[in-house]
Short mmCIF file of N, CA and C in Angstrom, two decimals:
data_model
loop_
_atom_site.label_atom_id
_atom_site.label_comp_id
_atom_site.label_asym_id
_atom_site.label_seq_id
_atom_site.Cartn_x
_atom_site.Cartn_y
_atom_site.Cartn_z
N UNK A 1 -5.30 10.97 -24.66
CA UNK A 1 -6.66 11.04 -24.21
C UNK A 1 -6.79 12.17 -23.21
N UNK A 2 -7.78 12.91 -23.12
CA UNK A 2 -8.30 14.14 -22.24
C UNK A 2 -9.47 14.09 -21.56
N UNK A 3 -8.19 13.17 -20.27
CA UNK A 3 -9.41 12.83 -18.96
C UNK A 3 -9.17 13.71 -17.92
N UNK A 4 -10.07 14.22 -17.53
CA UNK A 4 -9.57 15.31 -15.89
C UNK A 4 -9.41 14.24 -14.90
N UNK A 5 -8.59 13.85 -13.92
CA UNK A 5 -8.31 13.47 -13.23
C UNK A 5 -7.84 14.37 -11.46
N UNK A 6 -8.80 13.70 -11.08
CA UNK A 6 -8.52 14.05 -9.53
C UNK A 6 -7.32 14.16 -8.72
N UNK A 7 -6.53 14.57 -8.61
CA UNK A 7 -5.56 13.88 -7.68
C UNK A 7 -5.76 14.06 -6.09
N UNK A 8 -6.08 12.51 -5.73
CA UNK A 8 -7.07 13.09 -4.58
C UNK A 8 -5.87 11.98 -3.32
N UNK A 9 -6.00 12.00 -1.94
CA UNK A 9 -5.06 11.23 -1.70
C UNK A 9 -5.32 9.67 -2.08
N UNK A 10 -6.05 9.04 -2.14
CA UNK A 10 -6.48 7.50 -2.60
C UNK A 10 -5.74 7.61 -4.02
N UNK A 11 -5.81 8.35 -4.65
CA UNK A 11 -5.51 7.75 -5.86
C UNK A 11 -3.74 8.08 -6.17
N UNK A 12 -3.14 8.69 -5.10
CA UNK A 12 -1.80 9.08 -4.96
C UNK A 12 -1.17 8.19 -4.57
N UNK A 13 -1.83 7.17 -3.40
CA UNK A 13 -1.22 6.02 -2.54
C UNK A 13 -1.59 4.62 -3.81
N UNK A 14 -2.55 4.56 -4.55
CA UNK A 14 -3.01 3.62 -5.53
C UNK A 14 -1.39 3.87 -6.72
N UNK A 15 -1.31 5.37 -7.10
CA UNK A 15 -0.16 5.43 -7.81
C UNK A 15 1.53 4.93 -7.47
N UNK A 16 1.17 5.27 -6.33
CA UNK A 16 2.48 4.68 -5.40
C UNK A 16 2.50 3.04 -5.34
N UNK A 17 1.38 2.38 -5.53
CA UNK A 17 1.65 0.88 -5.15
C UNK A 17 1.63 0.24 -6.62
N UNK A 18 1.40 1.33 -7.87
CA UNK A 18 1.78 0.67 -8.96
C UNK A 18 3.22 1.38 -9.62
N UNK A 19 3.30 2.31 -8.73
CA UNK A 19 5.08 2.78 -9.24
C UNK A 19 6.17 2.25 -9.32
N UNK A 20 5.89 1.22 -7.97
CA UNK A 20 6.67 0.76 -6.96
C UNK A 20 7.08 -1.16 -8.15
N UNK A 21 6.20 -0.90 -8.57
CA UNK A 21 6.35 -2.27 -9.48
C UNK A 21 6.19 -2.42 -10.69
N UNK A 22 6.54 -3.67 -11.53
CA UNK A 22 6.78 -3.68 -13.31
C UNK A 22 4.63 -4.14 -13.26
N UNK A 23 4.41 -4.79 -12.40
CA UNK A 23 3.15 -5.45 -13.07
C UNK A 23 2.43 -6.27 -11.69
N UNK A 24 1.34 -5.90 -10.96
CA UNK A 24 0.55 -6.02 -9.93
C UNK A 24 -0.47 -6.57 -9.93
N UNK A 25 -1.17 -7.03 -9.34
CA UNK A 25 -2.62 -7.68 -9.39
C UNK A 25 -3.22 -6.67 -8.66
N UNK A 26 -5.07 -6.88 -8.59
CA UNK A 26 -5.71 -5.70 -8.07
C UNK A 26 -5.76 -5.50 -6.98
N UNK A 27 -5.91 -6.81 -6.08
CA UNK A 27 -5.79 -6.84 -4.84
C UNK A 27 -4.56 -6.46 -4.42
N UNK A 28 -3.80 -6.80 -4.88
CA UNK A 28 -2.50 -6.58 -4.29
C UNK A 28 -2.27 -4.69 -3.98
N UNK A 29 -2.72 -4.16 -5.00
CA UNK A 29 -3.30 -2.21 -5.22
C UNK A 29 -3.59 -2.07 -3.70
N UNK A 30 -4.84 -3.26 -3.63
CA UNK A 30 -5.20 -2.60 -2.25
C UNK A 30 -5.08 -2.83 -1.42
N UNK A 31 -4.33 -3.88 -1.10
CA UNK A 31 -3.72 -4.15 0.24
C UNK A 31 -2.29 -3.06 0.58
N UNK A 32 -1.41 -2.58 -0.58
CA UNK A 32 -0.22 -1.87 -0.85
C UNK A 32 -0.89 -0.60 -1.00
N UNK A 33 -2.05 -0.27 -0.89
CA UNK A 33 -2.26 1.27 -0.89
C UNK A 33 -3.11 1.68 0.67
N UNK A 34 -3.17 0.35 0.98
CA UNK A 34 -4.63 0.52 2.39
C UNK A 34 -5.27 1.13 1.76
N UNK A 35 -5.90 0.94 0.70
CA UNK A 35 -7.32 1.91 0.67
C UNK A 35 -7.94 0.29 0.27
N UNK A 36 -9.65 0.60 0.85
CA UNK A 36 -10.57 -0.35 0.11
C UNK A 36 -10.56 -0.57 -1.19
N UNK A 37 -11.05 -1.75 -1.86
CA UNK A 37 -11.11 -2.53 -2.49
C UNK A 37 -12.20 -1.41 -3.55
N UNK A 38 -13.22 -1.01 -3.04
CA UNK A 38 -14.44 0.05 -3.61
C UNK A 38 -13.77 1.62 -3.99
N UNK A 39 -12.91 1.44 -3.37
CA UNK A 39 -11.95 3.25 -3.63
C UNK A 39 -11.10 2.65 -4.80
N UNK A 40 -10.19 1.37 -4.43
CA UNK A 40 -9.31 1.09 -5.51
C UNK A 40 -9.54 0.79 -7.12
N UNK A 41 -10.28 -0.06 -6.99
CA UNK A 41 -10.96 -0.50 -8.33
C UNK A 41 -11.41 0.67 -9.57
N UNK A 42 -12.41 1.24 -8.89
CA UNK A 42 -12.95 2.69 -9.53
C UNK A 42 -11.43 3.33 -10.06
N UNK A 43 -10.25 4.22 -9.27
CA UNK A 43 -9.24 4.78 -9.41
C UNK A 43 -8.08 3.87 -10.70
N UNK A 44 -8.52 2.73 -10.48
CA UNK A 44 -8.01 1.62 -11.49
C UNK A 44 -8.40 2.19 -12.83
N UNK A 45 -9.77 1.96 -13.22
CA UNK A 45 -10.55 1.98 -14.26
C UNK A 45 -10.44 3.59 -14.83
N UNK A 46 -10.35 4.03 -14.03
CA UNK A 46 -10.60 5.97 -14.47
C UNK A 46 -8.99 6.06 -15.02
N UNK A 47 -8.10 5.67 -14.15
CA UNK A 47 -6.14 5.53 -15.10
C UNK A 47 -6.17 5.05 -15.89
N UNK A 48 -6.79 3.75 -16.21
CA UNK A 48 -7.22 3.03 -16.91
C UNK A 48 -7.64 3.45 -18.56
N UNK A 49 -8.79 4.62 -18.68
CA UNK A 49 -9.60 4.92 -19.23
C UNK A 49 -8.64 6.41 -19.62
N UNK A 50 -7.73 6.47 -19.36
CA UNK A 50 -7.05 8.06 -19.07
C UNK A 50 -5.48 7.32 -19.80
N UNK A 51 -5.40 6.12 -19.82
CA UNK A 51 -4.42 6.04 -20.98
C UNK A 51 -3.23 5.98 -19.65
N UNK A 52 -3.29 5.84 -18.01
CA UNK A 52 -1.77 5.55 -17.49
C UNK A 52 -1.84 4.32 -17.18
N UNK A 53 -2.88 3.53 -17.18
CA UNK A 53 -2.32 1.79 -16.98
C UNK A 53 -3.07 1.45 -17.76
N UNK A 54 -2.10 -0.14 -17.90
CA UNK A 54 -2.59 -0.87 -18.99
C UNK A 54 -3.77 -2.07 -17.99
N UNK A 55 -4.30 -3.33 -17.99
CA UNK A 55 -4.60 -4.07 -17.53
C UNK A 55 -4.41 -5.38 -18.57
N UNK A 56 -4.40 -6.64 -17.92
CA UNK A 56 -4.87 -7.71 -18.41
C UNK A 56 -5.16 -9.02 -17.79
N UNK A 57 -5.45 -9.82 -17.95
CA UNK A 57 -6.42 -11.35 -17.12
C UNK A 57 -5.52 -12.01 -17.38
N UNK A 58 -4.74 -12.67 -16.54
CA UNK A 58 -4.09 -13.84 -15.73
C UNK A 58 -4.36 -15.03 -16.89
N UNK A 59 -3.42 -15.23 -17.40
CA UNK A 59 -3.89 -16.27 -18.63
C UNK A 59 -3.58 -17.94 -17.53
N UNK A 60 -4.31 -18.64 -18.05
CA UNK A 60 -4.64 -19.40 -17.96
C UNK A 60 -4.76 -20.69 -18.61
N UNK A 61 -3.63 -21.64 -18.66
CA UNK A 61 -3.38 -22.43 -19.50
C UNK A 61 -4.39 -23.56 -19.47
N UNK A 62 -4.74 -24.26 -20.66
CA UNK A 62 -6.37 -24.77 -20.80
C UNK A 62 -5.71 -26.53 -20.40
N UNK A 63 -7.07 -26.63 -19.35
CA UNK A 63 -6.83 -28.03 -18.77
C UNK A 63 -5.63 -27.95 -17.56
N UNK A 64 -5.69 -26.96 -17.02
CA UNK A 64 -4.77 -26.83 -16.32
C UNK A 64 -5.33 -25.67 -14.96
N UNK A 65 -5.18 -25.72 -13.45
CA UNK A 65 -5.49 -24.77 -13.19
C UNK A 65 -4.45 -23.61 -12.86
N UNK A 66 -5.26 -22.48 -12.10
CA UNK A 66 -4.18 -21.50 -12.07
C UNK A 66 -3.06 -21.12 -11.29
N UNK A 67 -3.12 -21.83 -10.54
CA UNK A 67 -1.61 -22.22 -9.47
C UNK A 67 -2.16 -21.42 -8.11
N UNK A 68 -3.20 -20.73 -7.82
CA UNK A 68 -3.45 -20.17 -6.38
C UNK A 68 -5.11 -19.93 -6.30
N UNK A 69 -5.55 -20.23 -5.51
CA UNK A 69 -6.85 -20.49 -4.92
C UNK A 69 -8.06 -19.29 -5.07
N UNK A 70 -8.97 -19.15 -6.25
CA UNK A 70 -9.61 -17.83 -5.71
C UNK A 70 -9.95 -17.61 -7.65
N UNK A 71 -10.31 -16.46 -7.58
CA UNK A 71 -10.47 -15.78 -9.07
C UNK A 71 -9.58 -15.43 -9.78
N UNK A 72 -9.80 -15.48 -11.07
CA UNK A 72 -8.70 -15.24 -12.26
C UNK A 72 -7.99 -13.68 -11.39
N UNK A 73 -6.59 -13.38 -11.85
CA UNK A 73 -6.60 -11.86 -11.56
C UNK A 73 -5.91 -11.24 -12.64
N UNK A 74 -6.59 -9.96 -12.08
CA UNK A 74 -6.21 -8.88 -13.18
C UNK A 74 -5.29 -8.24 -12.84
N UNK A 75 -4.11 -8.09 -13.78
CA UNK A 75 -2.81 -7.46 -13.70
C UNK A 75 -2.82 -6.00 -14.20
N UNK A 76 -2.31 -4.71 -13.66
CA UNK A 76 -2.16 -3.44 -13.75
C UNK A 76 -1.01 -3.14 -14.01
N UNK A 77 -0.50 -2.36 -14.93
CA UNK A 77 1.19 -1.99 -15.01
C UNK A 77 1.03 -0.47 -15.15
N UNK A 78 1.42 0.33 -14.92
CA UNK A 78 1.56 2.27 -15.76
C UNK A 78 2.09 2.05 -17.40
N UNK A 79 1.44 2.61 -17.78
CA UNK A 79 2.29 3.42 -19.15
C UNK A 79 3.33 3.66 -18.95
N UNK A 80 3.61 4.25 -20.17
CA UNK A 80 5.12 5.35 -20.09
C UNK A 80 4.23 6.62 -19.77
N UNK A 81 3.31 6.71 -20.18
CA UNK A 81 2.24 7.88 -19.71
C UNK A 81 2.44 8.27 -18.70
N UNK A 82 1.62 6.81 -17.84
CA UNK A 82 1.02 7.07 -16.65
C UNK A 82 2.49 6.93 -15.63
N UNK A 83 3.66 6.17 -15.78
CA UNK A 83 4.80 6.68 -15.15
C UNK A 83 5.21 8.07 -14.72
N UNK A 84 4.84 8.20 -16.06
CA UNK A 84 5.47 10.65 -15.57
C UNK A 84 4.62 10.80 -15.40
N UNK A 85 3.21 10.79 -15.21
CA UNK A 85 2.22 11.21 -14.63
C UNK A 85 2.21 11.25 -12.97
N UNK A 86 2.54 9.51 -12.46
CA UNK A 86 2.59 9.28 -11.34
C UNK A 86 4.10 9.73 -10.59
N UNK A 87 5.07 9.93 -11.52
CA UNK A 87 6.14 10.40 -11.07
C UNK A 87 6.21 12.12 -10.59
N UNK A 88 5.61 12.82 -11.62
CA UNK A 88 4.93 14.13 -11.50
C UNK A 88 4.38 14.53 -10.20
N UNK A 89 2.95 13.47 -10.23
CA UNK A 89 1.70 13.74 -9.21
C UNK A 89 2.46 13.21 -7.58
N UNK A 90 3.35 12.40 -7.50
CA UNK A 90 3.79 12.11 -6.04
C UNK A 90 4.77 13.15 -5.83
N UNK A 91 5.72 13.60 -6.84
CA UNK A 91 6.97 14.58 -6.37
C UNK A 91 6.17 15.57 -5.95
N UNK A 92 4.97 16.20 -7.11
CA UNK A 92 4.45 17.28 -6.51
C UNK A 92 3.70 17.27 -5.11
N UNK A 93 2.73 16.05 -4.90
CA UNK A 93 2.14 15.61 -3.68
C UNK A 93 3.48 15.79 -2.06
N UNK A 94 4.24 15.19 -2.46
CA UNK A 94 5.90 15.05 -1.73
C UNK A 94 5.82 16.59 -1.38
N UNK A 95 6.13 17.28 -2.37
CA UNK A 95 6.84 19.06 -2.26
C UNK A 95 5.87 19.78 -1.38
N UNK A 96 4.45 19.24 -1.95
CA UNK A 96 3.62 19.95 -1.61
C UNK A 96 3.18 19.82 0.70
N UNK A 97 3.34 19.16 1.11
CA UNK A 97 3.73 18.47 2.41
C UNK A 97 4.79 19.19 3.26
N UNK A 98 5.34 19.55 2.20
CA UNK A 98 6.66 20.27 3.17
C UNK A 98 6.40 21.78 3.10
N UNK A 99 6.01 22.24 2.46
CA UNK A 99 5.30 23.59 2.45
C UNK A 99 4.79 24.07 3.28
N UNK A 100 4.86 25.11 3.96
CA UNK A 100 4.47 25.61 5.10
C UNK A 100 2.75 25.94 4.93
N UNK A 101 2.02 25.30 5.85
CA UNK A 101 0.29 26.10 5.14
C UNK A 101 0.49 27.38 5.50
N UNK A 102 -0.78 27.96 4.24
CA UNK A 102 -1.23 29.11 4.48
C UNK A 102 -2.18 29.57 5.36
N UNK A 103 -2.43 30.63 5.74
CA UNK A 103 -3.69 30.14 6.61
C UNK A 103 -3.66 31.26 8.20
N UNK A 104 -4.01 31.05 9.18
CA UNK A 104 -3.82 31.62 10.28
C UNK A 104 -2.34 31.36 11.04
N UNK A 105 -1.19 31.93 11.16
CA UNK A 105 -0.30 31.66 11.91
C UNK A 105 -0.74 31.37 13.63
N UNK A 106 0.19 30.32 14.10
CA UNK A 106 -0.46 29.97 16.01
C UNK A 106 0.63 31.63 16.29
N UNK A 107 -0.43 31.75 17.22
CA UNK A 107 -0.63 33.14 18.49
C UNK A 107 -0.72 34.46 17.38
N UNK A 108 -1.53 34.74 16.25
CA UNK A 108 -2.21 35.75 15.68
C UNK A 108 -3.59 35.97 15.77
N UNK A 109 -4.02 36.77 16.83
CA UNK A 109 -5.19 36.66 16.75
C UNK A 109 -6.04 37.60 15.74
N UNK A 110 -7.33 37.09 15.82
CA UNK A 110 -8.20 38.16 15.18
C UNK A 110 -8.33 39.54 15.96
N UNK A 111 -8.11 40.57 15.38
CA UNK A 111 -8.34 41.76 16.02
C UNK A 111 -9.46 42.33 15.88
#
Protein backbone atom coordinates (compact mmCIF):
# COMPACT_ATOMS: atom_id res chain seq x y z
CA UNK A 1 0.00 0.00 0.00
CA UNK A 2 1.23 3.74 -0.83
CA UNK A 3 0.58 5.76 2.19
CA UNK A 4 2.86 8.91 2.90
CA UNK A 5 3.47 8.79 6.30
CA UNK A 6 4.76 11.42 8.66
CA UNK A 7 7.40 10.56 10.78
CA UNK A 8 6.71 12.98 13.27
CA UNK A 9 7.93 12.52 17.02
CA UNK A 10 4.37 11.05 18.40
CA UNK A 11 4.27 8.61 16.01
CA UNK A 12 8.09 7.44 16.64
CA UNK A 13 7.40 7.02 20.50
CA UNK A 14 3.74 5.19 19.39
CA UNK A 15 6.27 2.91 17.17
CA UNK A 16 8.50 2.30 20.01
CA UNK A 17 5.66 1.11 22.40
CA UNK A 18 4.52 -1.35 19.72
CA UNK A 19 8.15 -2.57 18.89
CA UNK A 20 8.79 -3.21 22.21
CA UNK A 21 5.98 -6.00 22.16
CA UNK A 22 4.33 -9.25 20.29
CA UNK A 23 0.64 -7.68 20.80
CA UNK A 24 -0.71 -4.43 22.95
CA UNK A 25 -3.91 -2.91 23.71
CA UNK A 26 -4.62 0.81 22.79
CA UNK A 27 -4.41 2.24 25.90
CA UNK A 28 -1.66 0.60 26.85
CA UNK A 29 0.11 2.69 23.24
CA UNK A 30 -0.66 5.48 25.29
CA UNK A 31 0.24 5.26 28.45
CA UNK A 32 3.89 3.52 26.94
CA UNK A 33 4.25 6.33 24.50
CA UNK A 34 3.00 9.42 26.91
CA UNK A 35 1.34 10.79 24.17
CA UNK A 36 -2.60 11.40 24.48
CA UNK A 37 -5.08 9.12 23.80
CA UNK A 38 -6.33 11.84 20.62
CA UNK A 39 -2.56 11.82 19.13
CA UNK A 40 -2.45 7.96 19.65
CA UNK A 41 -5.46 6.54 18.19
CA UNK A 42 -5.38 8.65 14.86
CA UNK A 43 -1.33 7.39 14.43
CA UNK A 44 -2.93 3.83 15.14
CA UNK A 45 -5.41 3.96 12.30
CA UNK A 46 -3.11 5.83 9.61
CA UNK A 47 -0.25 2.41 10.38
CA UNK A 48 -3.09 0.78 10.37
CA UNK A 49 -4.40 1.83 6.94
CA UNK A 50 -0.57 1.85 5.62
CA UNK A 51 -0.39 -1.95 6.04
CA UNK A 52 2.30 -1.79 9.52
CA UNK A 53 -0.21 -2.98 12.14
CA UNK A 54 -2.61 -5.32 12.27
CA UNK A 55 -5.60 -4.74 14.94
CA UNK A 56 -8.25 -6.88 16.51
CA UNK A 57 -11.21 -6.92 19.44
CA UNK A 58 -10.57 -8.78 22.55
CA UNK A 59 -12.74 -11.84 21.95
CA UNK A 60 -14.98 -12.50 24.27
CA UNK A 61 -16.33 -15.70 25.29
CA UNK A 62 -20.33 -15.73 25.16
CA UNK A 63 -22.04 -15.83 28.62
CA UNK A 64 -19.07 -15.08 30.14
CA UNK A 65 -17.44 -11.75 31.03
CA UNK A 66 -14.18 -10.31 30.08
CA UNK A 67 -11.93 -10.74 33.03
CA UNK A 68 -11.16 -6.72 33.65
CA UNK A 69 -13.44 -3.84 34.21
CA UNK A 70 -14.12 -1.26 31.35
CA UNK A 71 -14.51 -1.72 27.37
CA UNK A 72 -13.81 -4.47 25.03
CA UNK A 73 -10.01 -3.73 23.87
CA UNK A 74 -8.41 -3.48 20.87
CA UNK A 75 -5.18 -5.25 20.32
CA UNK A 76 -2.29 -3.72 17.89
CA UNK A 77 0.69 -5.89 16.75
CA UNK A 78 3.31 -4.48 13.59
CA UNK A 79 3.55 -6.40 10.50
CA UNK A 80 6.53 -7.81 9.18
CA UNK A 81 6.03 -4.51 7.26
CA UNK A 82 5.54 -2.32 9.79
CA UNK A 83 8.55 -4.01 11.97
CA UNK A 84 11.32 -2.74 9.30
CA UNK A 85 9.51 0.16 8.95
CA UNK A 86 9.59 0.95 12.69
CA UNK A 87 12.99 -0.60 12.95
CA UNK A 88 14.21 1.75 10.03
CA UNK A 89 12.24 4.98 11.29
CA UNK A 90 13.75 4.74 15.13
CA UNK A 91 17.51 3.74 14.01
CA UNK A 92 17.22 6.58 11.67
CA UNK A 93 15.33 8.91 14.34
CA UNK A 94 18.36 7.41 16.94
CA UNK A 95 21.31 8.47 14.23
CA UNK A 96 19.65 11.34 13.47
CA UNK A 97 20.02 12.94 17.42
CA UNK A 98 23.50 12.42 17.48
CA UNK A 99 24.28 14.48 14.56
CA UNK A 100 25.66 17.58 15.08
CA UNK A 101 22.86 20.49 13.91
CA UNK A 102 23.36 22.55 11.20
CA UNK A 103 22.77 25.89 11.61
CA UNK A 104 24.65 28.88 13.39
CA UNK A 105 27.76 27.65 15.33
CA UNK A 106 27.83 29.36 19.43
CA UNK A 107 30.35 32.51 19.24
CA UNK A 108 29.91 33.11 15.17
CA UNK A 109 28.57 36.09 14.75
CA UNK A 110 26.77 37.80 11.99
CA UNK A 111 29.09 40.16 10.31
Amino acid sequence: MSVSLRKTPAMLDVLHALETKDEVWGLKVVRDSGRPAGSVYPILSRLEAAGFVSSEWEPVPEGEGQGHPGPRRRYYRLTDEGAAFAATSLQAAHGAQRKPRLGFARGVGLA
